[in-house]
Short mmCIF file of C-alpha atoms and ligand atoms in Angstrom, two decimals:
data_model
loop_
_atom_site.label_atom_id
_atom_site.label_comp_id
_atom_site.label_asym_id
_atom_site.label_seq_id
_atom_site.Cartn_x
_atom_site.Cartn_y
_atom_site.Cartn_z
CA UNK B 1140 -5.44 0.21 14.94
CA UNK B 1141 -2.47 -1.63 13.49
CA UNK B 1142 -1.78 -0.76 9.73
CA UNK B 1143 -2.84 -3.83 8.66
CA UNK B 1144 -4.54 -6.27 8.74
CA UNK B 1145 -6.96 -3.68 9.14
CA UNK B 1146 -10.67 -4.09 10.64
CA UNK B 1147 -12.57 -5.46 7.99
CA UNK B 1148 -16.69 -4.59 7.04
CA UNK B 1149 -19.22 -7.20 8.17
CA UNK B 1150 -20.09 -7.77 4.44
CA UNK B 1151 -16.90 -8.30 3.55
CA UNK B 1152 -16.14 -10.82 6.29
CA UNK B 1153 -19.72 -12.55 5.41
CA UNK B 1154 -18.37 -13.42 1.82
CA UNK B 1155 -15.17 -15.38 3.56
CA UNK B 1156 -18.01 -18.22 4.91
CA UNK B 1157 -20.17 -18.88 2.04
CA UNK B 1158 -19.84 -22.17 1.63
CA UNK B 1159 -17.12 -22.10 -1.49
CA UNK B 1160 -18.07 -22.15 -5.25
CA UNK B 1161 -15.75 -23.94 -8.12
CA UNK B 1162 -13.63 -21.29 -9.27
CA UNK B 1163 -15.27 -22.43 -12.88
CA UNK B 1164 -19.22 -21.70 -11.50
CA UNK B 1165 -20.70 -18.94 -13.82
CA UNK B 1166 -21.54 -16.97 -10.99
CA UNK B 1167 -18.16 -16.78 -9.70
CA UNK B 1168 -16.71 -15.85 -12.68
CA UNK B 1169 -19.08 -13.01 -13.06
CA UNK B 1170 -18.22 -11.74 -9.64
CA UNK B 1171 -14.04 -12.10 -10.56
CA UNK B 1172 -14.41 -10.61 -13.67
CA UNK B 1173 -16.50 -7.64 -12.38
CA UNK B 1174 -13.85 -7.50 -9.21
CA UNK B 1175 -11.31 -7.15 -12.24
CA UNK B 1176 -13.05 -4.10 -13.72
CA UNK B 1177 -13.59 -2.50 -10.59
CA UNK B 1178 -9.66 -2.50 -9.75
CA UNK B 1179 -9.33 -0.32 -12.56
CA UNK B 1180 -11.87 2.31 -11.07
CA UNK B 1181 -9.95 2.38 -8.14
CA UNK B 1182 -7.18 2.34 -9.11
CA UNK B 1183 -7.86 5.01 -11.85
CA UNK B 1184 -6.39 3.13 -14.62
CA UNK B 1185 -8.95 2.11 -17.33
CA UNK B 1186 -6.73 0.97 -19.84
CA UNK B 1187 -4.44 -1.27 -17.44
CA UNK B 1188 -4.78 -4.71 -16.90
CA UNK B 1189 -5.59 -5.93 -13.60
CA UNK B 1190 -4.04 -9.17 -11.58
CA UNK B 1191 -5.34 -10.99 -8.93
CA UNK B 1192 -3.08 -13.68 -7.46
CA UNK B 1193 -3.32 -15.93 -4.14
CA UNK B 1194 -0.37 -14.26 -2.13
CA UNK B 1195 0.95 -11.24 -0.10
CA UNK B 1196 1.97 -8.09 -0.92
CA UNK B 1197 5.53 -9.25 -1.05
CA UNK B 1198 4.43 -11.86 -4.23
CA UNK B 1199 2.70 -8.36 -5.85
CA UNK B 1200 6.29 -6.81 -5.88
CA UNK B 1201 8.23 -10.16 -7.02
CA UNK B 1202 4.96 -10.65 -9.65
CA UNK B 1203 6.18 -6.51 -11.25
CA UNK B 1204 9.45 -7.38 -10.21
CA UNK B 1205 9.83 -10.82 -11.87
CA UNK B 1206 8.05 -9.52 -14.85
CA UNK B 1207 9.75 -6.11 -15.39
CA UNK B 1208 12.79 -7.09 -15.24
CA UNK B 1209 15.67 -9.39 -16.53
CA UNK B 1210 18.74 -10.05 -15.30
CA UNK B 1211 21.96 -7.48 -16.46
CA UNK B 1212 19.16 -4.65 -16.59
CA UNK B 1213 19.51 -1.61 -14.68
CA UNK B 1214 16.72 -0.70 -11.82
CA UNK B 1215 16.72 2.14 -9.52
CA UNK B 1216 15.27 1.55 -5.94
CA UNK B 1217 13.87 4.70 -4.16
CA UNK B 1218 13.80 4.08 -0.42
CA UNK B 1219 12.20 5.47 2.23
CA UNK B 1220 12.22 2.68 4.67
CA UNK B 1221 12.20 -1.26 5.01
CA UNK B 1222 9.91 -1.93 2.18
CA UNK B 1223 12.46 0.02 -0.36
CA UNK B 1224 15.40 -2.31 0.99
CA UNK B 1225 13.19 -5.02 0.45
CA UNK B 1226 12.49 -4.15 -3.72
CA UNK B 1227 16.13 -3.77 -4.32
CA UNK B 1228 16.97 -7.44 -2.09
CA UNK B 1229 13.96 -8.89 -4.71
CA UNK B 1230 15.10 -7.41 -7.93
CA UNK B 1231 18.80 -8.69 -7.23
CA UNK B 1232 17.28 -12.23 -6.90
CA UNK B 1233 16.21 -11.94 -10.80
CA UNK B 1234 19.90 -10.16 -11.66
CA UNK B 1235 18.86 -6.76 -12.09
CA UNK B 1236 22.16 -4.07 -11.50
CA UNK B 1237 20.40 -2.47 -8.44
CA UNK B 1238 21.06 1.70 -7.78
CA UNK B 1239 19.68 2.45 -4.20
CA UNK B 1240 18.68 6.35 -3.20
CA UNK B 1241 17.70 5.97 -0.18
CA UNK B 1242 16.14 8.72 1.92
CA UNK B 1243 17.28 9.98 5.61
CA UNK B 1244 14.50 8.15 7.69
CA UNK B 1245 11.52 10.60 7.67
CA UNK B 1246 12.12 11.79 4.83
CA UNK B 1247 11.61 11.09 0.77
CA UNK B 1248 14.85 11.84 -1.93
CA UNK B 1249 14.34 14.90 -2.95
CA UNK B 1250 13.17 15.03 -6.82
CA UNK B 1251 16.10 16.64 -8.10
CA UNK B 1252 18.35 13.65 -7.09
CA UNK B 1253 16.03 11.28 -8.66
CA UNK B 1254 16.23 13.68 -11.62
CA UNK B 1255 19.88 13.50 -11.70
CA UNK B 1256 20.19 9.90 -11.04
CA UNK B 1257 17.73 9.27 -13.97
CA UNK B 1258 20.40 11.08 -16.34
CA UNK B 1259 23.16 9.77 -15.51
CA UNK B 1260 22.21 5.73 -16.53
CA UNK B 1261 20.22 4.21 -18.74
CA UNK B 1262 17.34 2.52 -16.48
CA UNK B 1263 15.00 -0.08 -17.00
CA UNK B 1264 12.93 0.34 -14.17
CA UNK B 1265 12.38 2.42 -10.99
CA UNK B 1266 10.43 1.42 -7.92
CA UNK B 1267 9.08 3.58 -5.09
CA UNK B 1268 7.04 2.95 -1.96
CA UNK B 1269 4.24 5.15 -1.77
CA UNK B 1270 3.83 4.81 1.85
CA UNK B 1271 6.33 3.57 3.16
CA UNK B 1272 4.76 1.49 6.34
CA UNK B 1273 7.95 1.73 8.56
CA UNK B 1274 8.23 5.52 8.67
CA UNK B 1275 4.59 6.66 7.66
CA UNK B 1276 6.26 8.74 5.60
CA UNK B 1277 4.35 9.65 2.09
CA UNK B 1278 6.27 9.90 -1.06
CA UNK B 1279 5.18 12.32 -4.13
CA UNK B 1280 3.91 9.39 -6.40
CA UNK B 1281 2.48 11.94 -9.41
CA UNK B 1282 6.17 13.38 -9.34
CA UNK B 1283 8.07 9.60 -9.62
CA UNK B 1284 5.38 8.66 -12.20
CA UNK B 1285 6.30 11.84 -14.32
CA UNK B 1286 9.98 11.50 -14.18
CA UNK B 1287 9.43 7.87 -15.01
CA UNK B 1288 7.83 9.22 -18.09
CA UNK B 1289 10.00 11.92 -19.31
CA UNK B 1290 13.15 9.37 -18.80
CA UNK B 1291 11.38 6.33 -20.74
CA UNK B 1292 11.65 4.37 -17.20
CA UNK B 1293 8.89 2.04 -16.19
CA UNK B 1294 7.49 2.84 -12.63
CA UNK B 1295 6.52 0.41 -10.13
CA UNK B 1296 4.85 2.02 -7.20
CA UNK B 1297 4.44 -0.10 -4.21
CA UNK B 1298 0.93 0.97 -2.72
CA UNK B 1299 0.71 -1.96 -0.28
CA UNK B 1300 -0.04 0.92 2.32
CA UNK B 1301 -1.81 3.44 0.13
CA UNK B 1302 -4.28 2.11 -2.40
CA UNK B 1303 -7.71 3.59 -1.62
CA UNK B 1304 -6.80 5.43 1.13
CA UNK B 1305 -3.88 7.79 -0.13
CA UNK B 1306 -4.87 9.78 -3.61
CA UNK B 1307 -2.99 7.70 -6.98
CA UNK B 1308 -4.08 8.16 -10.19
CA UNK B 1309 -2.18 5.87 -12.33
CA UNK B 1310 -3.39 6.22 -15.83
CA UNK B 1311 -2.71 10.27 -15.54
CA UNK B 1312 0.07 10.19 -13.52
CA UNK B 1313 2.21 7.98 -16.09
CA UNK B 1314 2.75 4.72 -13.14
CA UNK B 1315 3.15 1.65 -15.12
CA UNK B 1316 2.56 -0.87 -12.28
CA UNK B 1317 0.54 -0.18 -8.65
CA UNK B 1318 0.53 -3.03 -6.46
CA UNK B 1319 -0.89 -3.85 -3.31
CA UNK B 1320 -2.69 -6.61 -0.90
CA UNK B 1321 -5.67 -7.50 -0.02
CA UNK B 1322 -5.38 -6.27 4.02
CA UNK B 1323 -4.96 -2.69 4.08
CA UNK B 1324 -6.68 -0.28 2.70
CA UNK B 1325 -8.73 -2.38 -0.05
CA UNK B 1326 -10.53 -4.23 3.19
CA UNK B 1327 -10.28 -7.63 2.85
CA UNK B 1328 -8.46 -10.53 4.63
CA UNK B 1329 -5.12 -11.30 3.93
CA UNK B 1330 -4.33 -13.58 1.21
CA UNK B 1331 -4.25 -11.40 -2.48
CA UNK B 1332 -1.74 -9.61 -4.50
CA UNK B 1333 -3.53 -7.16 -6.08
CA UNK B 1334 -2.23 -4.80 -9.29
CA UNK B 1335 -2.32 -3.17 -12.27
CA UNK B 1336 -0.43 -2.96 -15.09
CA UNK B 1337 -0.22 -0.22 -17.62
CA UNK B 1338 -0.30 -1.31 -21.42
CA UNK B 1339 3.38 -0.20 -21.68
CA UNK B 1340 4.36 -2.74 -18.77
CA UNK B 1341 2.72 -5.28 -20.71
CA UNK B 1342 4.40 -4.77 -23.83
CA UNK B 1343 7.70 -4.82 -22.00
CA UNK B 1344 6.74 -7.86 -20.68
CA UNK B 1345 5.85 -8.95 -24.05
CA UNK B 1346 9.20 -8.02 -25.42
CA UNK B 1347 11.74 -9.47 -22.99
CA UNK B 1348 14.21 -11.50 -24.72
CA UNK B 1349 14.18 -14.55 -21.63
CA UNK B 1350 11.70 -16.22 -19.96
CA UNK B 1351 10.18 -15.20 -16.49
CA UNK B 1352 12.67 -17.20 -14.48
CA UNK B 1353 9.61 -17.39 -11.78
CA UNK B 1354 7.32 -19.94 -12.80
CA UNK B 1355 4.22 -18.57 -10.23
CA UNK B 1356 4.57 -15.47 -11.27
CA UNK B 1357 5.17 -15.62 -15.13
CA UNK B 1358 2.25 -13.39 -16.92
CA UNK B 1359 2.63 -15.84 -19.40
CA UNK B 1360 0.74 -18.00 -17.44
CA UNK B 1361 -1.61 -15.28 -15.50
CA UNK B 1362 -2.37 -13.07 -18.25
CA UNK B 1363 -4.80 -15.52 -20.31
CA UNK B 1364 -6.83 -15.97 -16.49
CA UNK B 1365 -7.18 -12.58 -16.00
CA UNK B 1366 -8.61 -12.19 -19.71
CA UNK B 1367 -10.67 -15.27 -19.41
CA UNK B 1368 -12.46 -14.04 -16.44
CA UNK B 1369 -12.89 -10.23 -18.26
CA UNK B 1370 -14.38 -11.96 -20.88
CA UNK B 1371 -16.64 -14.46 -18.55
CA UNK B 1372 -15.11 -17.49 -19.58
CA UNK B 1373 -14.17 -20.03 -17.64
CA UNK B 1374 -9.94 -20.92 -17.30
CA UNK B 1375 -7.76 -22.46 -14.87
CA UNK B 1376 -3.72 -21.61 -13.86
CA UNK B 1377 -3.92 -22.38 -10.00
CA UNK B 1378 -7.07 -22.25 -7.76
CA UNK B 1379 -8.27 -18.41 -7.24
CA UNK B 1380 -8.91 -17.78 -3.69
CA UNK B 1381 -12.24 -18.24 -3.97
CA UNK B 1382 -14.00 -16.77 -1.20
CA UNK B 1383 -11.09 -13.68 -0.94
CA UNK B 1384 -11.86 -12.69 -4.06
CA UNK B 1385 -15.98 -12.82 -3.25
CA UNK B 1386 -14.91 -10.53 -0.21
CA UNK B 1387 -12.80 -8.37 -2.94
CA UNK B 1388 -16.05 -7.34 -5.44
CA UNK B 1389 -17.88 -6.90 -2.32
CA UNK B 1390 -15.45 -4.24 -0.52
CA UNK B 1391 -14.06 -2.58 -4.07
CA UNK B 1392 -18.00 -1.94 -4.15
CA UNK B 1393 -18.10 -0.67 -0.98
CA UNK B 1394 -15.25 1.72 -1.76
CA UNK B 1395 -16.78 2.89 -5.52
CA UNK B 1396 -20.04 3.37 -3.22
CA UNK B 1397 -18.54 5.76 -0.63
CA UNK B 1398 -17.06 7.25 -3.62
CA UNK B 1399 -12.91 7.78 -4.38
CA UNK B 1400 -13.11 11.95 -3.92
CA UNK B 1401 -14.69 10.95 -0.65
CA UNK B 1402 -12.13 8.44 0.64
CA UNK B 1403 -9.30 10.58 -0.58
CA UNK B 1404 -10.29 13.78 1.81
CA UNK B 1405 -11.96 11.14 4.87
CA UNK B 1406 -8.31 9.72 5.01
CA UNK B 1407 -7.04 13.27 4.83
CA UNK B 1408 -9.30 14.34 7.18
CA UNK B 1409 -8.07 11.64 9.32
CA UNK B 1410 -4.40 11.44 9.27
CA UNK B 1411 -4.55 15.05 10.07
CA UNK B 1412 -7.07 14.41 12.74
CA UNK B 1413 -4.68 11.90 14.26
CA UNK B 1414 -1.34 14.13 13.82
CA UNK B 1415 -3.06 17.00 15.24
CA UNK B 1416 -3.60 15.34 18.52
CA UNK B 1417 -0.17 13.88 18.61
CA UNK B 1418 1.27 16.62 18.46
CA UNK B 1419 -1.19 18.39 20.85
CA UNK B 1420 0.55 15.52 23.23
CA UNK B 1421 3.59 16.63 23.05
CA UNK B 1422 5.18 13.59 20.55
CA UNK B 1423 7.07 13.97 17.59
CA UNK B 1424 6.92 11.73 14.62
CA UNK B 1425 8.96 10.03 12.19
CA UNK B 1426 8.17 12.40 9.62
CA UNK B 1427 9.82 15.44 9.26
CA UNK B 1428 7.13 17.36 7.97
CA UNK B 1429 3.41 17.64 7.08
CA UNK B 1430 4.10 17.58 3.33
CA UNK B 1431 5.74 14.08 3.87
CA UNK B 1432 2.89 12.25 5.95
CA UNK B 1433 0.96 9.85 5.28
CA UNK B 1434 -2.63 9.66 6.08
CA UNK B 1435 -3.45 6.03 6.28
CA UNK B 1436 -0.75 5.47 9.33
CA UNK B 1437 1.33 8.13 11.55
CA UNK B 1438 4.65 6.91 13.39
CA UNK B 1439 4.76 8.96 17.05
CA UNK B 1440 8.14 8.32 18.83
CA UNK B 1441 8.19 7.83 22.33
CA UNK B 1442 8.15 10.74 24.56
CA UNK B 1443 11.56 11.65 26.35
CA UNK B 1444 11.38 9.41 29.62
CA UNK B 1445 8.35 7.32 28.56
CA UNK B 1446 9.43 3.15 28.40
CA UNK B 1447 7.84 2.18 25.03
CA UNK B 1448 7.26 -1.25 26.36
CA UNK B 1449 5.30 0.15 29.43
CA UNK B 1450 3.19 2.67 26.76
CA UNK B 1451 2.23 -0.08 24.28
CA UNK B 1452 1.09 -2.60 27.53
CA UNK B 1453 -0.99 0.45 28.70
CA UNK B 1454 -2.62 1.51 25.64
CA UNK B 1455 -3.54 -2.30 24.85
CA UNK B 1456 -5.24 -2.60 28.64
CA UNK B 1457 -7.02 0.32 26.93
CA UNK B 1458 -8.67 -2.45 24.51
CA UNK B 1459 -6.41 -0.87 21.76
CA UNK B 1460 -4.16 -2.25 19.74
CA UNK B 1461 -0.73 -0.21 18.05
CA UNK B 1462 1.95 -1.70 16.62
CA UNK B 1463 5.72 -1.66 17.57
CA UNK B 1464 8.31 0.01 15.63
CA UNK B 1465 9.60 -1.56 12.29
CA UNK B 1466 12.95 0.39 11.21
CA UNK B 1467 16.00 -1.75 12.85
CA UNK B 1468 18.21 1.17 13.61
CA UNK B 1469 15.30 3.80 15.37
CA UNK B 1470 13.30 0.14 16.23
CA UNK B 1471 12.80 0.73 20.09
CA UNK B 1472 11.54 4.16 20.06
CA UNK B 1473 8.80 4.85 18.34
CA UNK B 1474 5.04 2.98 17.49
CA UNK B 1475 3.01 3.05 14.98
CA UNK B 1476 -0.69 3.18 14.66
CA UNK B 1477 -2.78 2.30 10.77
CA UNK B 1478 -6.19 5.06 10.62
CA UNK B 1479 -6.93 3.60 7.13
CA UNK B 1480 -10.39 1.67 5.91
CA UNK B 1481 -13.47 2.42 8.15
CA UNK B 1482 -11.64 3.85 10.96
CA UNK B 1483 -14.53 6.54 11.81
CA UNK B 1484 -13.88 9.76 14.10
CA UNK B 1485 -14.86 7.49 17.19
CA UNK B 1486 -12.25 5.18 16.83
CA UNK B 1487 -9.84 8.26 16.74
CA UNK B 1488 -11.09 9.51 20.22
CA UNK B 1489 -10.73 5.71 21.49
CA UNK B 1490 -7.22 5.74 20.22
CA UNK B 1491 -6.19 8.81 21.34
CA UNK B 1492 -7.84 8.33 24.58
CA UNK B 1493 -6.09 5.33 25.63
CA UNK B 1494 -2.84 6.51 24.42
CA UNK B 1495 -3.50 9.42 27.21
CA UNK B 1496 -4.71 7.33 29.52
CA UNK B 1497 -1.06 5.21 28.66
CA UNK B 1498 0.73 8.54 29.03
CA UNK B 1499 -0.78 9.04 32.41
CA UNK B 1500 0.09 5.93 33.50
CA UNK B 1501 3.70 6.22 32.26
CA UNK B 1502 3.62 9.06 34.54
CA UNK B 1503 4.39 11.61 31.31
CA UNK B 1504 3.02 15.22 31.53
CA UNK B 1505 0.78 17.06 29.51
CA UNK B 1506 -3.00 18.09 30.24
CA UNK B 1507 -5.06 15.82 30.24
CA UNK B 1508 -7.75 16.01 27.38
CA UNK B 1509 -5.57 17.95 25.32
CA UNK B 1510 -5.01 15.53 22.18
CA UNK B 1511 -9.24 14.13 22.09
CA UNK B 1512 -9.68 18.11 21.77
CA UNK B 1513 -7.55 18.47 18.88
CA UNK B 1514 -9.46 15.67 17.22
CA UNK B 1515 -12.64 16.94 17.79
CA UNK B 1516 -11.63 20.87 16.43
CA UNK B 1517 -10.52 19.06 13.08
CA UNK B 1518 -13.89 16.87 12.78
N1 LIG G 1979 5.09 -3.01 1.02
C1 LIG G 1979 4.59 -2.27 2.01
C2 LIG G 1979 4.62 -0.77 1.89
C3 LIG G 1979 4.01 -2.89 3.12
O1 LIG G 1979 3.49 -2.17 4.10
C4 LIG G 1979 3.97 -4.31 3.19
C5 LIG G 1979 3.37 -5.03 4.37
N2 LIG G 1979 3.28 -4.36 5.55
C6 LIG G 1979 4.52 -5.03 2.13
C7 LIG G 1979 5.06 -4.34 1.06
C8 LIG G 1979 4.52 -6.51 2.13
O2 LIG G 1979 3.22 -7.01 2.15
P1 LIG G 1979 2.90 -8.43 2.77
O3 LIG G 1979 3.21 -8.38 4.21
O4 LIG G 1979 1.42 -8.60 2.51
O5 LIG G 1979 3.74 -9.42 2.04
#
């Protein structure tokens, strides 16, 4: 129940040991090029050119990043957590003049300062993180993508920890770039930078005056693969992950099966589910409100007299596994649990009943039952 890598589908994981094609074999290339198509269904964005590169999320950002921008431009980083700090640390590297608003911790800037911010300087690009995975806390993406419109600014939205579990709809909501990895919400192991690229990032790309000073990342040298394997043709740049991208088409299928109204309101339905009980126990959370949670992972703090330590060691003698706090300054007092993917009502109740069972043991009082009830009234 970490948020990420998540728990991946047995179909999925069965693609990872087929013994491994040439990235040149016609089937392969059929099952690339139709993973390429199918990004853009998910992704809502049929006129945007899809990427798949061997990597992390991290190399998604520097591939936008690297791309977008060159160096003496202006960007504007909106934080809401470690992932923000981490844009504006990656666009400095290529000699972008880096504005950070960064948001109080559990909360997102309000529009109006973005608004303001976007007046006052001419900017080249703006980046955002969607969910932000250190606070859980949900940014309004449709908002950022307008005001990236009205102001001529391209958008980068970094969806490492929402894509295909949190609602984004790039094409209508004006978001030039959506990135993301392969081991969160999309279902497969990790190992791909994932995104896609509206028409308008590409022609900025096309029109920069210098060269991409990242070699692995230059489109230059991407953009003719991707197009290659659209069209069915065989091409080389560097060796696709073969086998992660097999797993890819299978669990973008998967997703297009279940159907993206569906996810959208299961991962609602869940990340309220989750909350609910939470609070039912007595624990705040890192967000301040419900308007600013996400639903693919919640951020509890520790109760008043509870040892985190002792809480996590419980809950994993439970036989489930949370993850530690992220945010160096609140670091020690708070955990985080991912409820993105297939995790299914029952995995809730196992969750939430080991985290009571942890409570008990940390000798923390509430009644017992209380938070598997509140789970059960929203399913
Ligand atoms: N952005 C966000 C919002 C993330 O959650 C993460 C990973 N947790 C990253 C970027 C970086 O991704 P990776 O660890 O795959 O490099």
């Amino acid at each position: 129940m970490i948020p990420g890598p998540i728990e991946f589908e047995p179909e999925v994981m069965q693609e990872m040991a087929v013994p491994t094609p040439s990235h040149v074999d016609p089937n392969f290339i059929e099952v690339f090029g139709h993973a390429l198509e199918l990004m853009k269904e998910v992704w809502f964005c049929p006129s945007g050119q899809a990427f798949v590169v061997a990597g992390t999320g991290t190399l998604a950002m520097d591939i936008a990043g690297s791309n977008l921008i060159e160096a003496g431009e202006n960007a504007l980083v909106i934080s809401t957590g470690y992932f923000g700090e981490r844009y504006a640390d990656l666009l400095k590297r290529y000699g972008a003049k880096v504005d950070i608003l960064k948001a109080p911790s559990g909360q997102i800037v309000p529009m109006e300062l973005v608004e303001a911010q976007l007046k006052k300087k001419n900017y080249k690009l703006m980046t955002f993180t969607h969910v932000d995975t250190s606070t859980a806390v949900l940014n309004d993406a449709k908002s950022l993508g307008a005001l990236g419109r009205k102001y001529d600014v391209l958008t980068i939205l970094d969806g490492v920890c929402s894509v295909a579990g949190e609602e984004i709809r790039q094409e209508e909501w004006g978001i030039d770039v959506v990135l993301t990895a392969s081991q969160k919400a999309i279902g497969v192991p990790p190992g791909l930078a994932l995104l896609v690229a509206s028409p308008k990032a590409i022609n900025a790309f096309k029109a920069r005056e210098t060269a991409v000073s990242n070699y692995y990342c230059d489109w230059t040298n991407w953009l003719p693969i991707m197009k290659a394997y659209e069209d069915r043709k065989p091409s080389y740049f560097g060796t696709p992950a073969v086998n992660l991208i097999m797993a890819l088409e299978t669990s973008l299928k998967l997703i297009l099966k279940e159907g993206m109204e569906n996810r959208f309101k299961r991962h609602l339905q869940t990340g309220k589910a989750f909350r609910s009980a939470i609070k039912a126990l007595g624990l705040a959370m890192i967000p301040i409100d419900e308007s600013v949670c996400s639903n693919t992972l919640s951020a509890p703090y520790f109760p008043e007299g509870v040892k985190g330590n002792e809480l996590l060691g419980n809950i994993s003698k439970e036989g489930v596994i949370v993850a530690g706090g992220l945010l160096s300054d609140i670091k020690g007092k708070y955990f985080r649990v991912g409820h993105m993917g297939s995790v299914n009502r029952s995995d809730l109740l196992a969750t939430i009943g080991a985290i009571e069972t942890g409570l008990k043991q940390c000798n923390y009082s509430f009644e017992p039952g209380i938070g598997l009830r509140a789970v059960q009234n929203i399913f």
